[in-house]
């Protein structure tokens, strides 16, 4: 989208064409045609113009218009084109969407055509637009209707490759540009030469000439030749003599076809406004979007940061419709992409700043929402004018106002803007505020964006000129912050300072007053003491505080009009049906308790010494919300329990030391137990691992080796006494007996385990735990020895020892 020729692809054809047509002959024909056209300029009668053909226009222009279905000129085109062709300076004013672009592009093309302008002639026409998007749009319209002409045109806007533009600047005949970039070329580019400029056009002229561009425009005009034609167009045209003088326009022709019209806004634009509280705006907007998923909606907000935040958070909430955001701080490529996307799509919501309020011709916009009160009537007209465009274009506008901003409605109505109040159907207003809050708590970057949005809005209100409508002191900033998901409202420093200084002034006044009163009182009553000063100051001071807070006018949800159409959140059809709506108090509206944080050291000490305050009192909660006892924190010692009973948690160091010593004993025991258990667990794991490594499998399924002692060291009784018939059954039985025994509550598992791992030691010491372990083989020995005589038993014992 950098500069380009209007007709680059046709250049070769043109050259071929020339081969068969002698240049002289063509030139003579052209001259004759031009003369014929020019001769008719002075006899153009706007009222008699029915189609573009009725204008004395070149065939190339007429063909270009026809190709794009521009057959019948609009009012402004009919009235302005004739004067412009006559070479007059024009001050054109016509409603938004009434076709002003062609009203200046057609005479511009014709002028260069009649002057037989070529590439070698340099810059012949400059069109200045306040925004890049509008410049792009004008450039596109020029390409469409002027592509049959041989002029080259360049789009000179910021955010593009300056070097690229610089090199080609001298070949351009028509420049469509933004003021800043044009001046940059004038200042820095040696190839830039506009000394032969024929025509200068300012689209959205009042905006180009206002304070924002004042210095730039003055510098630009200084560089332009004074002998030129100048056309100014806008829906809200400047008539300021000062502005006209700046452009050296002494007697411009004022063309305003709609001056006598009943309204200054498009005929088929339905305009509405609602009054809502600041903390309702966000939810109303969300509800509106949810109720208009199949529509094309454009939402205007005061600042880039508001647009950014609203876009980001609404995207996360997934409303079910495409969302876009357009604002100045975006990268140029992104701006272009978003602009194109909004033009192309039909079910989409675009959040934008006033960047998009001027001139942009988005097709088929259903709704324009002015989320924040416009700065002035002009801004309102331009914003609202993004819908109901073109011939018979329809659309709806909604202006959202805070109660104290309603004053602007009077100004609008005085300026011939038909706007009606509608009422919000509160039953359809909803916003997943909890979800927003949790999204913000999870995403610190998003939270910062929200905080910035909040601050930027407050600042924008603070900086507004019209203090009757924009009064930052009347904003319930806390409620506003909470309504956009900020649980902790950011501190607005400048407001805080203002409030503080105002309060301080009041307090000083009150103090002086109080002291005076006291002095008089003291004169009457000698018993008065210092506390009287507080007594006098406090109530007066409190009143001062509440007074500033309560100044926020309350919004009353009376006279709600009910609409049968379920899709409509806003109600316009039946008026004056009064339904009282009880608005359930939102949790967020309830005052939040402030966290009492001690502000200085004295306060900290006071807090510690407060017997009601238990320091380090931490309560743990489980997953199900139940309190989980922390045994570390349990007071075990008698001394400690006595401390609790007496509530003597103070700064008595001696007592605290005693308590700690007592508690220390219990802590040590607990520590030893824990170490033991840990060792036991480690050993068990080691053993399991070892067994797995050896590939041993227990015959008793899941029962592992650790569940029973290793008895492999005992002599095999079968070898001693020969095999027994019921051997297999006995074996099973005894092992299960053992297992039962081992699982009994009395069995000391840990100790047994330790013994089990030391079979040889046990053998050496002859220390067999007979009581707890009674394996089959041992019992057999016992049984056999019981039936023997002493000598026989001795012999058996000897034999056993030998065999081992
Ligand atoms: P304005 O600059 O007055 O706001 P635009 O020049 O952007 O209006 O034109 C608004 C819309 O009207 C555009 O979509 C444009 O294509 C269309 N338009 C302009 N002139 C005509 C015409 N003579 N016939 C049909 N449509 C037109
Ligand atoms: Mg326009």
PDB file of N, CA and C in Angstrom, residues 553-625:
ATOM      1  N   UNK A 553     -24.401  11.354  41.305  1.00  0.00           N
ATOM      2  CA  UNK A 553     -25.851  11.177  41.221  1.00  0.00           C
ATOM      3  C   UNK A 553     -26.202   9.709  41.012  1.00  0.00           C
ATOM      4  N   UNK A 554     -27.259   9.305  41.636  1.00  0.00           N
ATOM      5  CA  UNK A 554     -27.645   7.898  41.529  1.00  0.00           C
ATOM      6  C   UNK A 554     -28.526   7.699  40.312  1.00  0.00           C
ATOM      7  N   UNK A 555     -28.335   6.593  39.656  1.00  0.00           N
ATOM      8  CA  UNK A 555     -29.141   6.303  38.475  1.00  0.00           C
ATOM      9  C   UNK A 555     -30.352   5.491  38.888  1.00  0.00           C
ATOM     10  N   UNK A 556     -31.458   5.911  38.378  1.00  0.00           N
ATOM     11  CA  UNK A 556     -32.706   5.264  38.742  1.00  0.00           C
ATOM     12  C   UNK A 556     -33.224   4.465  37.548  1.00  0.00           C
ATOM     13  N   UNK A 557     -33.428   3.184  37.739  1.00  0.00           N
ATOM     14  CA  UNK A 557     -33.887   2.337  36.640  1.00  0.00           C
ATOM     15  C   UNK A 557     -35.412   2.366  36.502  1.00  0.00           C
ATOM     16  N   UNK A 558     -35.969   3.549  36.450  1.00  0.00           N
ATOM     17  CA  UNK A 558     -37.424   3.638  36.276  1.00  0.00           C
ATOM     18  C   UNK A 558     -37.749   3.759  34.802  1.00  0.00           C
ATOM     19  N   UNK A 559     -39.014   3.649  34.517  1.00  0.00           N
ATOM     20  CA  UNK A 559     -39.518   3.836  33.153  1.00  0.00           C
ATOM     21  C   UNK A 559     -38.823   2.957  32.133  1.00  0.00           C
ATOM     22  N   UNK A 560     -38.625   1.716  32.499  1.00  0.00           N
ATOM     23  CA  UNK A 560     -38.017   0.787  31.547  1.00  0.00           C
ATOM     24  C   UNK A 560     -39.067   0.386  30.528  1.00  0.00           C
ATOM     25  N   UNK A 561     -38.699   0.446  29.277  1.00  0.00           N
ATOM     26  CA  UNK A 561     -39.655   0.108  28.230  1.00  0.00           C
ATOM     27  C   UNK A 561     -39.412  -1.326  27.806  1.00  0.00           C
ATOM     28  N   UNK A 562     -40.484  -2.074  27.689  1.00  0.00           N
ATOM     29  CA  UNK A 562     -40.317  -3.481  27.357  1.00  0.00           C
ATOM     30  C   UNK A 562     -40.497  -3.675  25.857  1.00  0.00           C
ATOM     31  N   UNK A 563     -39.603  -4.448  25.290  1.00  0.00           N
ATOM     32  CA  UNK A 563     -39.642  -4.698  23.861  1.00  0.00           C
ATOM     33  C   UNK A 563     -39.907  -6.168  23.621  1.00  0.00           C
ATOM     34  N   UNK A 564     -40.719  -6.444  22.629  1.00  0.00           N
ATOM     35  CA  UNK A 564     -41.045  -7.843  22.379  1.00  0.00           C
ATOM     36  C   UNK A 564     -39.899  -8.596  21.728  1.00  0.00           C
ATOM     37  N   UNK A 565     -39.056  -7.868  21.022  1.00  0.00           N
ATOM     38  CA  UNK A 565     -37.955  -8.511  20.314  1.00  0.00           C
ATOM     39  C   UNK A 565     -36.889  -8.957  21.311  1.00  0.00           C
ATOM     40  N   UNK A 566     -36.678 -10.250  21.358  1.00  0.00           N
ATOM     41  CA  UNK A 566     -35.729 -10.788  22.343  1.00  0.00           C
ATOM     42  C   UNK A 566     -34.308 -10.353  22.098  1.00  0.00           C
ATOM     43  N   UNK A 567     -34.018 -10.053  20.858  1.00  0.00           N
ATOM     44  CA  UNK A 567     -32.646  -9.690  20.528  1.00  0.00           C
ATOM     45  C   UNK A 567     -32.278  -8.298  21.038  1.00  0.00           C
ATOM     46  N   UNK A 568     -33.325  -7.512  21.315  1.00  0.00           N
ATOM     47  CA  UNK A 568     -33.032  -6.129  21.673  1.00  0.00           C
ATOM     48  C   UNK A 568     -32.789  -5.950  23.154  1.00  0.00           C
ATOM     49  N   UNK A 569     -31.582  -5.521  23.429  1.00  0.00           N
ATOM     50  CA  UNK A 569     -31.224  -5.214  24.801  1.00  0.00           C
ATOM     51  C   UNK A 569     -31.769  -3.835  25.137  1.00  0.00           C
ATOM     52  N   UNK A 570     -31.839  -2.995  24.102  1.00  0.00           N
ATOM     53  CA  UNK A 570     -32.318  -1.637  24.299  1.00  0.00           C
ATOM     54  C   UNK A 570     -33.724  -1.523  23.743  1.00  0.00           C
ATOM     55  N   UNK A 571     -34.482  -0.753  24.431  1.00  0.00           N
ATOM     56  CA  UNK A 571     -35.901  -0.764  24.170  1.00  0.00           C
ATOM     57  C   UNK A 571     -36.338   0.566  23.596  1.00  0.00           C
ATOM     58  N   UNK A 572     -36.904   0.542  22.416  1.00  0.00           N
ATOM     59  CA  UNK A 572     -37.223   1.793  21.752  1.00  0.00           C
ATOM     60  C   UNK A 572     -38.674   1.923  21.302  1.00  0.00           C
ATOM     61  N   UNK A 573     -39.392   0.801  21.248  1.00  0.00           N
ATOM     62  CA  UNK A 573     -40.667   0.863  20.545  1.00  0.00           C
ATOM     63  C   UNK A 573     -41.789   1.474  21.373  1.00  0.00           C
ATOM     64  N   UNK A 574     -42.078   0.878  22.543  1.00  0.00           N
ATOM     65  CA  UNK A 574     -43.184   1.410  23.327  1.00  0.00           C
ATOM     66  C   UNK A 574     -42.606   2.321  24.393  1.00  0.00           C
ATOM     67  N   UNK A 575     -43.077   3.528  24.405  1.00  0.00           N
ATOM     68  CA  UNK A 575     -42.540   4.461  25.392  1.00  0.00           C
ATOM     69  C   UNK A 575     -43.466   4.584  26.583  1.00  0.00           C
ATOM     70  N   UNK A 576     -42.899   5.099  27.684  1.00  0.00           N
ATOM     71  CA  UNK A 576     -43.646   5.452  28.885  1.00  0.00           C
ATOM     72  C   UNK A 576     -44.405   4.295  29.538  1.00  0.00           C
ATOM     73  N   UNK A 577     -43.916   3.093  29.334  1.00  0.00           N
ATOM     74  CA  UNK A 577     -44.464   1.961  30.086  1.00  0.00           C
ATOM     75  C   UNK A 577     -43.581   1.826  31.312  1.00  0.00           C
ATOM     76  N   UNK A 578     -44.149   2.107  32.430  1.00  0.00           N
ATOM     77  CA  UNK A 578     -43.306   2.194  33.618  1.00  0.00           C
ATOM     78  C   UNK A 578     -43.249   0.878  34.369  1.00  0.00           C
ATOM     79  N   UNK A 579     -42.094   0.324  34.441  1.00  0.00           N
ATOM     80  CA  UNK A 579     -41.908  -0.919  35.198  1.00  0.00           C
ATOM     81  C   UNK A 579     -40.765  -0.684  36.165  1.00  0.00           C
ATOM     82  N   UNK A 580     -41.044  -0.863  37.417  1.00  0.00           N
ATOM     83  CA  UNK A 580     -39.966  -0.688  38.394  1.00  0.00           C
ATOM     84  C   UNK A 580     -39.117  -1.936  38.416  1.00  0.00           C
ATOM     85  N   UNK A 581     -37.874  -1.740  38.207  1.00  0.00           N
ATOM     86  CA  UNK A 581     -36.982  -2.898  38.213  1.00  0.00           C
ATOM     87  C   UNK A 581     -36.147  -2.853  39.475  1.00  0.00           C
ATOM     88  N   UNK A 582     -36.232  -3.951  40.209  1.00  0.00           N
ATOM     89  CA  UNK A 582     -35.411  -4.010  41.413  1.00  0.00           C
ATOM     90  C   UNK A 582     -34.059  -4.566  41.008  1.00  0.00           C
ATOM     91  N   UNK A 583     -33.065  -3.763  41.176  1.00  0.00           N
ATOM     92  CA  UNK A 583     -31.728  -4.212  40.788  1.00  0.00           C
ATOM     93  C   UNK A 583     -31.101  -4.914  41.982  1.00  0.00           C
ATOM     94  N   UNK A 584     -30.839  -6.230  41.837  1.00  0.00           N
ATOM     95  CA  UNK A 584     -30.229  -6.921  42.970  1.00  0.00           C
ATOM     96  C   UNK A 584     -28.849  -6.356  43.252  1.00  0.00           C
ATOM     97  N   UNK A 585     -28.555  -6.120  44.515  1.00  0.00           N
ATOM     98  CA  UNK A 585     -27.238  -5.526  44.800  1.00  0.00           C
ATOM     99  C   UNK A 585     -26.124  -6.479  44.385  1.00  0.00           C
ATOM    100  N   UNK A 586     -25.220  -5.945  43.644  1.00  0.00           N
ATOM    101  CA  UNK A 586     -24.078  -6.732  43.201  1.00  0.00           C
ATOM    102  C   UNK A 586     -23.108  -6.856  44.367  1.00  0.00           C
ATOM    103  N   UNK A 587     -22.561  -8.016  44.495  1.00  0.00           N
ATOM    104  CA  UNK A 587     -21.588  -8.242  45.567  1.00  0.00           C
ATOM    105  C   UNK A 587     -20.494  -7.200  45.549  1.00  0.00           C
ATOM    106  N   UNK A 588     -20.148  -6.821  44.328  1.00  0.00           N
ATOM    107  CA  UNK A 588     -19.041  -5.890  44.190  1.00  0.00           C
ATOM    108  C   UNK A 588     -19.388  -4.481  44.640  1.00  0.00           C
ATOM    109  N   UNK A 589     -20.713  -4.220  44.668  1.00  0.00           N
ATOM    110  CA  UNK A 589     -21.105  -2.883  45.100  1.00  0.00           C
ATOM    111  C   UNK A 589     -20.968  -2.712  46.610  1.00  0.00           C
ATOM    112  N   UNK A 590     -20.960  -3.872  47.308  1.00  0.00           N
ATOM    113  CA  UNK A 590     -20.868  -3.800  48.752  1.00  0.00           C
ATOM    114  C   UNK A 590     -19.485  -3.285  49.137  1.00  0.00           C
ATOM    115  N   UNK A 591     -19.455  -2.473  50.188  1.00  0.00           N
ATOM    116  CA  UNK A 591     -18.140  -1.931  50.560  1.00  0.00           C
ATOM    117  C   UNK A 591     -17.199  -3.039  50.991  1.00  0.00           C
ATOM    118  N   UNK A 592     -16.007  -2.997  50.543  1.00  0.00           N
ATOM    119  CA  UNK A 592     -15.025  -4.007  50.912  1.00  0.00           C
ATOM    120  C   UNK A 592     -14.289  -3.566  52.161  1.00  0.00           C
ATOM    121  N   UNK A 593     -13.991  -4.563  53.002  1.00  0.00           N
ATOM    122  CA  UNK A 593     -13.266  -4.251  54.237  1.00  0.00           C
ATOM    123  C   UNK A 593     -11.827  -3.944  53.909  1.00  0.00           C
ATOM    124  N   UNK A 594     -11.337  -2.898  54.479  1.00  0.00           N
ATOM    125  CA  UNK A 594      -9.940  -2.568  54.205  1.00  0.00           C
ATOM    126  C   UNK A 594      -9.043  -3.432  55.078  1.00  0.00           C
ATOM    127  N   UNK A 595      -7.922  -3.873  54.513  1.00  0.00           N
ATOM    128  CA  UNK A 595      -6.975  -4.657  55.291  1.00  0.00           C
ATOM    129  C   UNK A 595      -6.228  -3.691  56.201  1.00  0.00           C
ATOM    130  N   UNK A 596      -6.261  -4.015  57.495  1.00  0.00           N
ATOM    131  CA  UNK A 596      -5.695  -3.106  58.462  1.00  0.00           C
ATOM    132  C   UNK A 596      -4.203  -3.367  58.600  1.00  0.00           C
ATOM    133  N   UNK A 597      -3.412  -2.700  57.848  1.00  0.00           N
ATOM    134  CA  UNK A 597      -1.971  -2.908  57.916  1.00  0.00           C
ATOM    135  C   UNK A 597      -1.352  -1.794  58.749  1.00  0.00           C
ATOM    136  N   UNK A 598      -0.547  -2.178  59.752  1.00  0.00           N
ATOM    137  CA  UNK A 598       0.070  -1.125  60.564  1.00  0.00           C
ATOM    138  C   UNK A 598       0.985  -0.262  59.695  1.00  0.00           C
ATOM    139  N   UNK A 599       0.895   1.042  59.874  1.00  0.00           N
ATOM    140  CA  UNK A 599       1.629   1.934  58.979  1.00  0.00           C
ATOM    141  C   UNK A 599       3.011   2.300  59.503  1.00  0.00           C
ATOM    142  N   UNK A 600       3.237   2.226  60.813  1.00  0.00           N
ATOM    143  CA  UNK A 600       4.582   2.553  61.315  1.00  0.00           C
ATOM    144  C   UNK A 600       4.970   1.597  62.441  1.00  0.00           C
ATOM    145  N   UNK A 601       6.201   1.795  62.986  1.00  0.00           N
ATOM    146  CA  UNK A 601       6.711   0.852  63.990  1.00  0.00           C
ATOM    147  C   UNK A 601       5.858   0.836  65.243  1.00  0.00           C
ATOM    148  N   UNK A 602       5.424   2.016  65.676  1.00  0.00           N
ATOM    149  CA  UNK A 602       4.605   2.087  66.886  1.00  0.00           C
ATOM    150  C   UNK A 602       3.342   1.263  66.697  1.00  0.00           C
ATOM    151  N   UNK A 603       2.761   1.377  65.528  1.00  0.00           N
ATOM    152  CA  UNK A 603       1.533   0.616  65.257  1.00  0.00           C
ATOM    153  C   UNK A 603       1.797  -0.879  65.298  1.00  0.00           C
ATOM    154  N   UNK A 604       2.981  -1.283  64.785  1.00  0.00           N
ATOM    155  CA  UNK A 604       3.337  -2.705  64.795  1.00  0.00           C
ATOM    156  C   UNK A 604       3.434  -3.199  66.231  1.00  0.00           C
ATOM    157  N   UNK A 605       4.146  -2.451  67.087  1.00  0.00           N
ATOM    158  CA  UNK A 605       4.320  -2.850  68.485  1.00  0.00           C
ATOM    159  C   UNK A 605       2.964  -2.908  69.184  1.00  0.00           C
ATOM    160  N   UNK A 606       2.132  -1.919  68.898  1.00  0.00           N
ATOM    161  CA  UNK A 606       0.796  -1.889  69.512  1.00  0.00           C
ATOM    162  C   UNK A 606       0.021  -3.142  69.153  1.00  0.00           C
ATOM    163  N   UNK A 607       0.175  -3.514  67.921  1.00  0.00           N
ATOM    164  CA  UNK A 607      -0.556  -4.688  67.441  1.00  0.00           C
ATOM    165  C   UNK A 607      -0.069  -5.945  68.147  1.00  0.00           C
ATOM    166  N   UNK A 608       1.279  -6.036  68.313  1.00  0.00           N
ATOM    167  CA  UNK A 608       1.855  -7.213  68.966  1.00  0.00           C
ATOM    168  C   UNK A 608       1.376  -7.302  70.410  1.00  0.00           C
ATOM    169  N   UNK A 609       1.337  -6.142  71.055  1.00  0.00           N
ATOM    170  CA  UNK A 609       0.982  -6.134  72.477  1.00  0.00           C
ATOM    171  C   UNK A 609      -0.519  -6.286  72.723  1.00  0.00           C
ATOM    172  N   UNK A 610      -1.269  -6.238  71.668  1.00  0.00           N
ATOM    173  CA  UNK A 610      -2.719  -6.392  71.818  1.00  0.00           C
ATOM    174  C   UNK A 610      -3.023  -7.839  72.216  1.00  0.00           C
ATOM    175  N   UNK A 611      -3.591  -8.055  73.432  1.00  0.00           N
ATOM    176  CA  UNK A 611      -3.819  -9.445  73.883  1.00  0.00           C
ATOM    177  C   UNK A 611      -4.769 -10.214  72.978  1.00  0.00           C
ATOM    178  N   UNK A 612      -5.592  -9.503  72.212  1.00  0.00           N
ATOM    179  CA  UNK A 612      -6.537 -10.222  71.344  1.00  0.00           C
ATOM    180  C   UNK A 612      -5.857 -10.760  70.090  1.00  0.00           C
ATOM    181  N   UNK A 613      -4.694 -10.181  69.806  1.00  0.00           N
ATOM    182  CA  UNK A 613      -4.029 -10.580  68.569  1.00  0.00           C
ATOM    183  C   UNK A 613      -3.104 -11.755  68.835  1.00  0.00           C
ATOM    184  N   UNK A 614      -3.310 -12.870  68.164  1.00  0.00           N
ATOM    185  CA  UNK A 614      -2.424 -14.032  68.290  1.00  0.00           C
ATOM    186  C   UNK A 614      -1.485 -14.023  67.108  1.00  0.00           C
ATOM    187  N   UNK A 615      -0.238 -13.856  67.412  1.00  0.00           N
ATOM    188  CA  UNK A 615       0.723 -13.786  66.320  1.00  0.00           C
ATOM    189  C   UNK A 615       1.020 -15.174  65.760  1.00  0.00           C
ATOM    190  N   UNK A 616       1.455 -15.206  64.563  1.00  0.00           N
ATOM    191  CA  UNK A 616       1.840 -16.450  63.883  1.00  0.00           C
ATOM    192  C   UNK A 616       0.766 -17.519  63.963  1.00  0.00           C
ATOM    193  N   UNK A 617      -0.449 -17.109  63.952  1.00  0.00           N
ATOM    194  CA  UNK A 617      -1.536 -18.073  64.034  1.00  0.00           C
ATOM    195  C   UNK A 617      -1.965 -18.488  62.626  1.00  0.00           C
ATOM    196  N   UNK A 618      -1.284 -19.547  62.160  1.00  0.00           N
ATOM    197  CA  UNK A 618      -1.554 -19.957  60.779  1.00  0.00           C
ATOM    198  C   UNK A 618      -2.470 -21.175  60.768  1.00  0.00           C
ATOM    199  N   UNK A 619      -3.516 -21.116  59.980  1.00  0.00           N
ATOM    200  CA  UNK A 619      -4.433 -22.256  59.885  1.00  0.00           C
ATOM    201  C   UNK A 619      -4.299 -22.857  58.500  1.00  0.00           C
ATOM    202  N   UNK A 620      -4.091 -24.198  58.473  1.00  0.00           N
ATOM    203  CA  UNK A 620      -3.955 -24.885  57.184  1.00  0.00           C
ATOM    204  C   UNK A 620      -5.300 -25.510  56.820  1.00  0.00           C
ATOM    205  N   UNK A 621      -5.660 -25.444  55.546  1.00  0.00           N
ATOM    206  CA  UNK A 621      -6.894 -26.068  55.079  1.00  0.00           C
ATOM    207  C   UNK A 621      -6.573 -27.131  54.041  1.00  0.00           C
ATOM    208  N   UNK A 622      -7.316 -28.224  54.113  1.00  0.00           N
ATOM    209  CA  UNK A 622      -7.133 -29.296  53.134  1.00  0.00           C
ATOM    210  C   UNK A 622      -7.867 -28.986  51.843  1.00  0.00           C
ATOM    211  N   UNK A 623      -7.838 -29.936  50.902  1.00  0.00           N
ATOM    212  CA  UNK A 623      -8.490 -29.722  49.608  1.00  0.00           C
ATOM    213  C   UNK A 623      -9.988 -29.515  49.752  1.00  0.00           C
ATOM    214  N   UNK A 624     -10.600 -30.189  50.755  1.00  0.00           N
ATOM    215  CA  UNK A 624     -12.040 -30.072  50.921  1.00  0.00           C
ATOM    216  C   UNK A 624     -12.424 -28.916  51.829  1.00  0.00           C
ATOM    217  N   UNK A 625     -11.459 -28.137  52.196  1.00  0.00           N
ATOM    218  CA  UNK A 625     -11.750 -26.973  53.013  1.00  0.00           C
ATOM    219  C   UNK A 625     -11.719 -27.248  54.505  1.00  0.00           C
TER     220      UNK A 625
END
